[in-house]
XYZ file of C-alpha atoms in Angstrom:
472
model
C -33.507 4.371 -19.979
C -37.096 6.361 -20.946
C -35.958 9.715 -20.853
C -32.577 8.680 -22.403
C -34.230 6.251 -25.438
C -36.600 10.134 -25.927
C -32.937 11.918 -26.855
C -31.588 9.980 -28.526
C -35.427 9.319 -31.050
C -35.088 5.913 -29.893
C -38.635 4.112 -28.866
C -38.942 1.664 -26.801
C -40.399 -1.632 -28.376
C -42.095 -2.850 -24.553
C -44.013 -5.531 -27.387
C -40.604 -7.074 -27.322
C -40.303 -7.973 -23.758
C -41.792 -9.714 -20.513
C -41.797 -10.683 -16.946
C -41.479 -13.349 -15.166
C -41.041 -13.546 -11.518
C -38.487 -16.442 -10.498
C -39.343 -18.197 -6.954
C -37.749 -21.278 -5.365
C -38.901 -24.570 -6.276
C -39.988 -25.577 -3.094
C -43.005 -22.532 -3.149
C -45.857 -23.456 -4.896
C -48.091 -20.291 -5.442
C -47.249 -17.510 -6.865
C -46.588 -14.372 -3.891
C -45.372 -11.289 -6.581
C -49.165 -10.388 -6.658
C -49.148 -10.057 -10.669
C -46.249 -6.759 -10.239
C -45.161 -5.591 -13.175
C -42.387 -2.785 -14.385
C -44.192 0.817 -14.526
C -43.437 1.243 -18.666
C -45.407 3.219 -21.535
C -47.341 1.028 -22.885
C -46.120 -2.166 -20.997
C -49.467 -4.149 -20.202
C -48.724 -7.656 -20.621
C -49.284 -10.038 -17.570
C -46.631 -11.581 -15.596
C -45.648 -14.737 -17.523
C -45.262 -18.185 -15.979
C -43.349 -19.272 -18.730
C -40.999 -17.756 -21.034
C -39.002 -19.848 -24.645
C -35.898 -18.538 -24.935
C -34.049 -19.492 -27.567
C -35.722 -22.182 -27.758
C -35.740 -23.133 -24.295
C -38.924 -23.068 -22.121
C -38.217 -21.562 -18.819
C -40.430 -21.719 -15.890
C -40.727 -19.656 -13.155
C -38.872 -21.806 -10.932
C -36.548 -23.072 -12.984
C -37.232 -26.939 -12.761
C -37.325 -27.024 -17.037
C -40.464 -29.693 -16.675
C -42.011 -27.691 -19.459
C -39.019 -28.704 -21.077
C -38.962 -32.190 -21.102
C -42.530 -32.426 -21.820
C -41.720 -30.183 -25.027
C -38.962 -32.292 -25.963
C -41.032 -35.803 -25.726
C -43.427 -34.743 -28.046
C -41.405 -33.076 -30.883
C -39.407 -36.272 -30.540
C -42.334 -39.143 -30.289
C -43.605 -35.856 -33.523
C -40.550 -37.096 -35.348
C -40.100 -41.083 -34.330
C -43.891 -41.421 -36.383
C -42.585 -40.020 -39.529
C -40.601 -42.827 -39.217
C -42.865 -45.057 -38.343
C -45.357 -44.043 -41.683
C -42.147 -45.801 -43.464
C -41.290 -48.611 -41.577
C -41.814 -51.378 -39.456
C -40.118 -54.061 -37.572
C -40.199 -56.353 -40.835
C -40.273 -53.438 -43.732
C -38.855 -50.589 -44.600
C -35.472 -49.643 -44.013
C -32.292 -51.454 -42.589
C -31.704 -50.720 -38.625
C -27.869 -48.665 -39.613
C -30.792 -46.442 -41.270
C -32.708 -45.721 -38.821
C -30.438 -45.687 -36.003
C -28.832 -42.948 -38.343
C -31.988 -41.006 -38.786
C -32.526 -41.475 -34.463
C -28.758 -39.714 -34.299
C -28.981 -37.370 -36.658
C -33.008 -36.037 -36.508
C -34.266 -37.277 -32.851
C -31.434 -36.976 -30.312
C -30.128 -33.276 -30.918
C -33.113 -32.186 -30.197
C -32.608 -33.829 -26.587
C -29.714 -32.094 -25.886
C -30.270 -29.254 -27.729
C -28.929 -26.379 -25.335
C -28.325 -28.976 -22.222
C -25.303 -26.513 -21.542
C -28.361 -24.393 -20.270
C -30.909 -26.380 -18.453
C -28.832 -29.816 -17.274
C -27.943 -28.695 -14.635
C -26.064 -31.648 -12.997
C -23.002 -33.258 -12.332
C -21.173 -36.113 -12.788
C -22.000 -39.471 -10.562
C -19.582 -39.726 -7.663
C -19.672 -36.080 -6.656
C -20.173 -35.645 -2.805
C -20.373 -32.145 -3.070
C -23.953 -30.693 -3.129
C -25.262 -28.932 -5.823
C -28.529 -27.094 -5.396
C -31.317 -26.258 -8.032
C -29.972 -29.462 -9.774
C -31.889 -31.025 -12.923
C -34.867 -33.330 -10.518
C -33.949 -37.622 -11.289
C -37.384 -37.581 -12.551
C -36.901 -36.241 -15.039
C -33.927 -37.294 -16.429
C -35.532 -40.268 -16.239
C -38.771 -39.287 -18.749
C -35.206 -38.678 -20.883
C -33.914 -41.745 -20.619
C -37.523 -43.399 -21.078
C -37.517 -41.803 -23.565
C -34.631 -42.948 -25.879
C -35.802 -46.236 -24.980
C -39.071 -45.973 -26.610
C -37.903 -44.845 -29.261
C -34.389 -47.662 -29.541
C -37.092 -50.335 -29.388
C -38.920 -48.879 -33.419
C -34.943 -48.998 -33.870
C -33.874 -51.985 -33.116
C -37.841 -54.048 -33.753
C -37.869 -55.424 -30.031
C -40.157 -56.809 -29.011
C -42.216 -56.024 -25.650
C -40.361 -54.037 -22.652
C -36.554 -54.816 -23.440
C -34.173 -53.256 -20.972
C -33.298 -49.785 -21.959
C -29.206 -50.721 -21.062
C -29.622 -53.675 -23.209
C -30.642 -51.303 -26.289
C -27.906 -49.112 -25.795
C -25.818 -51.915 -25.560
C -27.268 -53.495 -28.790
C -27.565 -50.444 -30.937
C -24.054 -49.257 -29.386
C -24.938 -46.074 -27.645
C -24.435 -44.189 -24.900
C -27.137 -43.428 -22.235
C -29.272 -39.887 -21.767
C -27.276 -39.333 -18.951
C -24.428 -40.070 -20.721
C -24.733 -38.209 -23.955
C -26.373 -34.605 -22.249
C -23.882 -34.836 -19.199
C -20.676 -34.704 -21.970
C -22.467 -32.130 -23.933
C -23.306 -30.070 -21.482
C -19.845 -29.914 -20.286
C -18.357 -29.601 -23.380
C -20.901 -26.743 -24.310
C -19.230 -25.227 -20.973
C -15.769 -25.586 -21.550
C -16.329 -24.968 -25.126
C -16.999 -20.783 -23.099
C -13.349 -20.588 -21.801
C -12.329 -20.003 -24.927
C -14.666 -17.446 -26.119
C -13.180 -14.438 -27.342
C -15.595 -11.697 -25.058
C -15.321 -13.210 -21.523
C -17.014 -9.434 -19.912
C -20.188 -11.535 -19.634
C -18.744 -14.307 -17.529
C -17.901 -11.902 -14.226
C -21.709 -11.147 -14.918
C -22.775 -14.128 -15.059
C -21.065 -15.759 -11.848
C -19.729 -12.338 -10.053
C -16.663 -11.410 -9.705
C -15.936 -13.167 -5.979
C -15.928 -10.220 -3.858
C -19.156 -11.310 -2.532
C -20.099 -14.665 -1.370
C -23.409 -15.807 -1.753
C -25.746 -17.442 0.637
C -26.734 -20.174 -1.560
C -24.045 -21.376 -4.129
C -24.611 -20.219 -7.943
C -24.927 -24.326 -8.953
C -23.377 -22.779 -12.288
C -20.024 -22.380 -10.765
C -18.995 -26.125 -9.366
C -20.547 -26.813 -12.486
C -18.106 -24.720 -14.873
C -14.977 -25.712 -12.310
C -15.914 -29.505 -13.336
C -16.033 -28.093 -17.099
C -12.341 -26.876 -16.157
C -11.268 -30.129 -15.393
C -12.068 -31.965 -18.816
C -10.501 -29.470 -20.618
C -7.242 -29.823 -18.838
C -7.210 -33.032 -19.300
C -7.615 -32.813 -22.656
C -4.887 -30.174 -22.779
C -2.742 -33.444 -20.902
C -3.987 -35.626 -23.342
C -3.236 -34.168 -26.730
C 0.466 -33.618 -24.686
C 0.610 -37.930 -23.987
C -0.493 -38.522 -27.158
C 2.096 -36.359 -28.679
C 4.102 -38.640 -27.043
C 5.746 -41.715 -29.403
C 6.315 -44.298 -26.713
C 5.923 -48.246 -27.920
C 4.751 -49.463 -24.758
C 1.237 -50.878 -23.887
C 0.702 -49.288 -21.109
C 0.930 -46.020 -22.161
C -1.192 -46.975 -25.109
C -3.538 -48.314 -22.149
C -2.916 -45.302 -19.752
C -4.370 -42.801 -22.701
C -7.207 -44.916 -22.990
C -8.263 -45.574 -19.362
C -8.492 -41.252 -19.449
C -11.944 -41.049 -21.379
C -12.483 -44.817 -21.976
C -16.370 -45.135 -20.881
C -17.028 -47.141 -17.216
C -20.186 -49.202 -18.718
C -17.737 -49.853 -21.659
C -15.093 -51.698 -19.519
C -16.121 -55.748 -19.755
C -19.603 -56.953 -19.177
C -22.406 -55.050 -18.026
C -21.872 -54.646 -14.137
C -25.240 -56.847 -14.094
C -24.294 -60.123 -15.611
C -22.344 -61.500 -13.038
C -24.919 -60.365 -10.352
C -27.700 -62.255 -12.186
C -25.448 -65.687 -12.910
C -25.357 -65.903 -8.917
C -28.874 -65.192 -8.319
C -29.612 -68.285 -11.092
C -26.688 -70.276 -9.477
C -27.975 -70.114 -6.411
C -32.115 -70.322 -7.292
C -30.366 -73.942 -8.131
C -31.406 -74.228 -11.861
C -30.012 -76.391 -13.910
C -26.774 -74.891 -15.921
C -28.275 -75.131 -19.151
C -31.689 -72.769 -17.693
C -28.717 -70.360 -16.103
C -27.174 -69.825 -19.703
C -27.925 -65.599 -20.550
C -28.675 -65.160 -23.520
C -25.909 -63.846 -26.752
C -26.687 -60.186 -26.253
C -25.651 -60.345 -22.567
C -22.261 -62.781 -22.406
C -19.652 -60.413 -24.038
C -17.842 -57.242 -24.086
C -19.616 -54.479 -24.946
C -18.232 -52.336 -27.727
C -19.374 -51.729 -31.199
C -18.480 -55.554 -32.902
C -22.823 -55.545 -31.699
C -23.236 -53.224 -34.186
C -21.826 -54.958 -36.669
C -23.586 -57.777 -36.350
C -26.414 -56.185 -37.945
C -24.882 -54.462 -41.109
C -25.596 -55.737 -43.845
C -29.329 -57.639 -43.306
C -32.882 -56.527 -43.737
C -35.255 -54.554 -41.832
C -36.355 -58.197 -40.931
C -33.476 -59.903 -40.318
C -31.968 -57.470 -37.604
C -35.295 -57.579 -36.651
C -34.606 -61.319 -35.838
C -31.720 -61.331 -35.199
C -31.828 -58.734 -32.090
C -35.261 -61.056 -30.237
C -32.663 -63.769 -30.574
C -29.899 -62.781 -28.872
C -31.705 -60.962 -26.418
C -34.523 -64.031 -25.957
C -37.446 -61.538 -26.026
C -39.244 -63.111 -28.845
C -42.408 -63.705 -29.519
C -41.808 -67.527 -28.413
C -43.458 -69.891 -26.039
C -41.372 -69.819 -22.674
C -40.406 -65.677 -23.221
C -44.945 -65.816 -23.554
C -45.007 -67.494 -21.159
C -42.758 -65.401 -19.361
C -44.936 -62.113 -20.022
C -48.857 -63.346 -19.436
C -49.441 -64.266 -23.057
C -49.043 -67.682 -23.360
C -50.804 -70.956 -21.852
C -47.611 -73.339 -21.896
C -43.632 -72.194 -21.997
C -42.470 -76.011 -23.524
C -42.262 -76.275 -27.248
C -44.573 -78.175 -28.803
C -41.773 -81.495 -28.927
C -42.255 -81.451 -25.258
C -38.857 -81.954 -24.682
C -38.132 -78.059 -23.236
C -38.998 -75.200 -22.935
C -39.575 -73.412 -26.275
C -36.327 -71.031 -26.331
C -34.007 -69.666 -29.626
C -31.379 -72.075 -28.077
C -33.344 -74.953 -27.853
C -35.230 -74.408 -31.516
C -31.299 -73.812 -32.522
C -29.716 -76.966 -31.291
C -32.591 -79.516 -29.376
C -35.289 -79.531 -30.878
C -36.000 -82.558 -32.603
C -39.039 -81.145 -35.335
C -36.726 -79.160 -36.505
C -34.179 -81.211 -36.940
C -34.693 -81.854 -40.747
C -34.393 -78.242 -40.933
C -31.440 -77.718 -39.271
C -29.324 -79.855 -41.683
C -29.994 -76.871 -44.091
C -28.722 -74.786 -41.617
C -25.962 -76.924 -41.212
C -24.919 -77.679 -44.854
C -24.569 -74.190 -45.144
C -22.709 -72.499 -41.999
C -21.018 -76.386 -41.369
C -21.277 -75.386 -37.437
C -24.150 -75.200 -34.978
C -22.261 -73.927 -32.491
C -24.964 -71.610 -30.838
C -23.017 -68.215 -30.125
C -21.022 -68.027 -33.619
C -24.797 -68.656 -34.916
C -26.093 -65.292 -33.448
C -22.619 -63.396 -34.412
C -20.886 -63.636 -37.551
C -23.171 -65.471 -38.571
C -26.091 -63.917 -38.062
C -27.674 -63.118 -42.066
C -28.287 -66.858 -42.179
C -28.919 -67.444 -38.886
C -31.726 -65.456 -39.113
C -32.754 -65.713 -42.402
C -33.475 -69.336 -41.034
C -35.316 -68.768 -38.074
C -37.724 -66.363 -40.338
C -38.429 -69.298 -42.198
C -38.676 -71.718 -39.112
C -39.895 -70.471 -35.907
C -43.556 -70.290 -35.127
C -44.131 -66.242 -35.101
C -46.741 -64.432 -36.403
C -44.647 -61.163 -36.314
C -42.816 -62.725 -40.191
C -45.577 -64.057 -41.459
C -45.465 -60.866 -43.797
C -42.385 -62.155 -45.411
C -41.594 -65.438 -44.470
C -42.117 -67.000 -47.957
C -40.127 -64.539 -49.500
C -37.313 -66.180 -48.094
C -34.629 -68.420 -51.004
C -31.853 -69.528 -49.358
C -33.811 -72.348 -46.648
C -37.307 -74.257 -48.375
C -40.339 -73.627 -47.253
C -41.900 -75.901 -44.311
C -45.672 -75.447 -43.334
C -45.426 -78.303 -40.695
C -43.709 -75.561 -38.389
C -46.142 -72.956 -39.050
C -48.995 -73.833 -36.881
C -53.016 -72.659 -37.907
C -53.612 -68.460 -37.944
C -56.877 -68.095 -35.377
C -58.968 -66.242 -37.207
C -59.350 -62.430 -36.675
C -62.104 -59.905 -36.989
C -61.770 -56.378 -36.060
C -62.823 -54.836 -32.946
C -65.163 -51.963 -34.273
C -67.850 -54.929 -35.113
C -67.039 -57.772 -32.667
C -70.119 -57.642 -30.533
C -72.799 -57.636 -33.261
C -70.349 -60.352 -35.474
C -70.019 -62.753 -32.461
C -72.123 -66.151 -33.212
C -73.457 -68.967 -31.204
C -70.821 -71.509 -29.917
C -68.220 -68.848 -29.939
C -66.661 -66.181 -27.532
C -64.271 -62.903 -27.705
C -60.811 -63.349 -26.157
C -59.326 -60.107 -25.370
C -55.139 -59.954 -25.025
C -52.927 -57.525 -23.860
C -51.381 -56.988 -27.148
C -54.338 -55.305 -28.484
C -55.516 -58.081 -30.280
C -59.105 -59.840 -30.200
C -59.300 -63.767 -31.529
C -62.129 -65.702 -31.806
C -62.113 -69.314 -29.865
C -64.627 -71.338 -30.913
C -65.558 -74.341 -29.095
C -65.291 -77.123 -32.533
C -61.831 -75.182 -33.837
C -60.057 -77.515 -36.318
C -56.775 -76.598 -34.687
C -55.334 -80.194 -32.281
C -52.946 -77.866 -31.187
C -53.469 -75.192 -27.747
C -54.005 -71.991 -28.685
C -51.722 -69.538 -28.111
C -51.146 -66.128 -27.681
C -48.762 -64.667 -30.824
C -47.196 -60.947 -30.824
C -47.361 -58.758 -34.000
C -45.686 -55.916 -35.707
C -46.523 -53.122 -33.604
C -47.267 -50.769 -36.476
C -49.376 -52.189 -39.169
C -52.467 -53.885 -38.999
C -51.711 -58.237 -39.509
C -53.291 -59.445 -43.011
C -56.794 -59.528 -42.201
C -57.544 -57.257 -39.506
C -58.093 -53.954 -41.697
C -61.086 -52.574 -40.700
C -63.715 -53.270 -43.090
C -64.016 -50.670 -46.075
C -68.119 -49.384 -46.958
C -68.858 -51.340 -49.366
């Protein structure tokens, strides 16, 4: 090549080229001994990774480094949104959800047709050199982390529940569909010469099948199904089975009926001998999968959508949930008649009976499921007003629908900065630290008669009175 380039007066830019020796994923040690091609002025060392059109390719084709870089970029962009938004302030849930779909998820799916080497579930044919399940799990965890911020969730809510409420597909489905779409679009390319170079012409059979071949077969099946779907769509028919057949062809299996683990959870609770009232599922689980769940949050402020989400999932800063996650002393409501849950406070609690009259006058009903669905805005406003959750202290008095009742809110414990907590502890006082990073000052002669409880705070900013003291 170099003599030909010299005859044509073309100079070879050796600085533009890199060398990387590939090895099996099972081989940990390098075996190439820094062997490089003999090219004039080429002095670069053998690389263990390369960035090719934005995709980090390592010598073992595991794409672990690429997933690590994806995680870094996504968390950086998520940090930008956290600067202007929180669980009770900033843009509404719809705007933050759109930010995730437009600016964060494309970072994950970029060029996934090149690196997402994975078959659809249920295929018996083995795929050589497929993507590790741990990497897919890392990407799924990354999406769940982002969706917890989008929804304003409290604690570690299950990723499936987040996807259901926000009407967002899981990461495996997104990556597989995007990668298959990219491969199927290559079949319609005008220049098909590269196909014989990448997959061979079929004249020889390799010992290990190229993983791209079965993946492209799946892409071809999808393209064929799309053509058949268009043919069915072109046929006019009033038969309901015809319409259902078209819907079934591309229906997401997780969108058919209830979430799979609902029935199992009901059976487990009944087998344990729990009372029917205690086996009641959260509203978010006891309904069909669909975009109607996302519609319940339309038009709500950031604080209202956060409260509604927490009430629907029951991952909320009330005594029962705090007791379950080892942050509370007791699960019972202060009326001592039942556990403190959203259902108890909305329907049963005698201490809130007078305040529930305001809610009934506004909506003319007290059906719990209806409160957390079609009447979610009013129910969330009522809950912000009367639920004893410190996370909503900064927005509680801004409500104008329901009158404020200070007797519903317990006195807050005094907080001090953790930077000088040891020096500022007075005699007769002890420091109490909770798992959420908040340190409370517990006095032996407290003025509050109610038992001390750990309360959730917003994850994005320090609560009032908890900021670091500035030097004078």
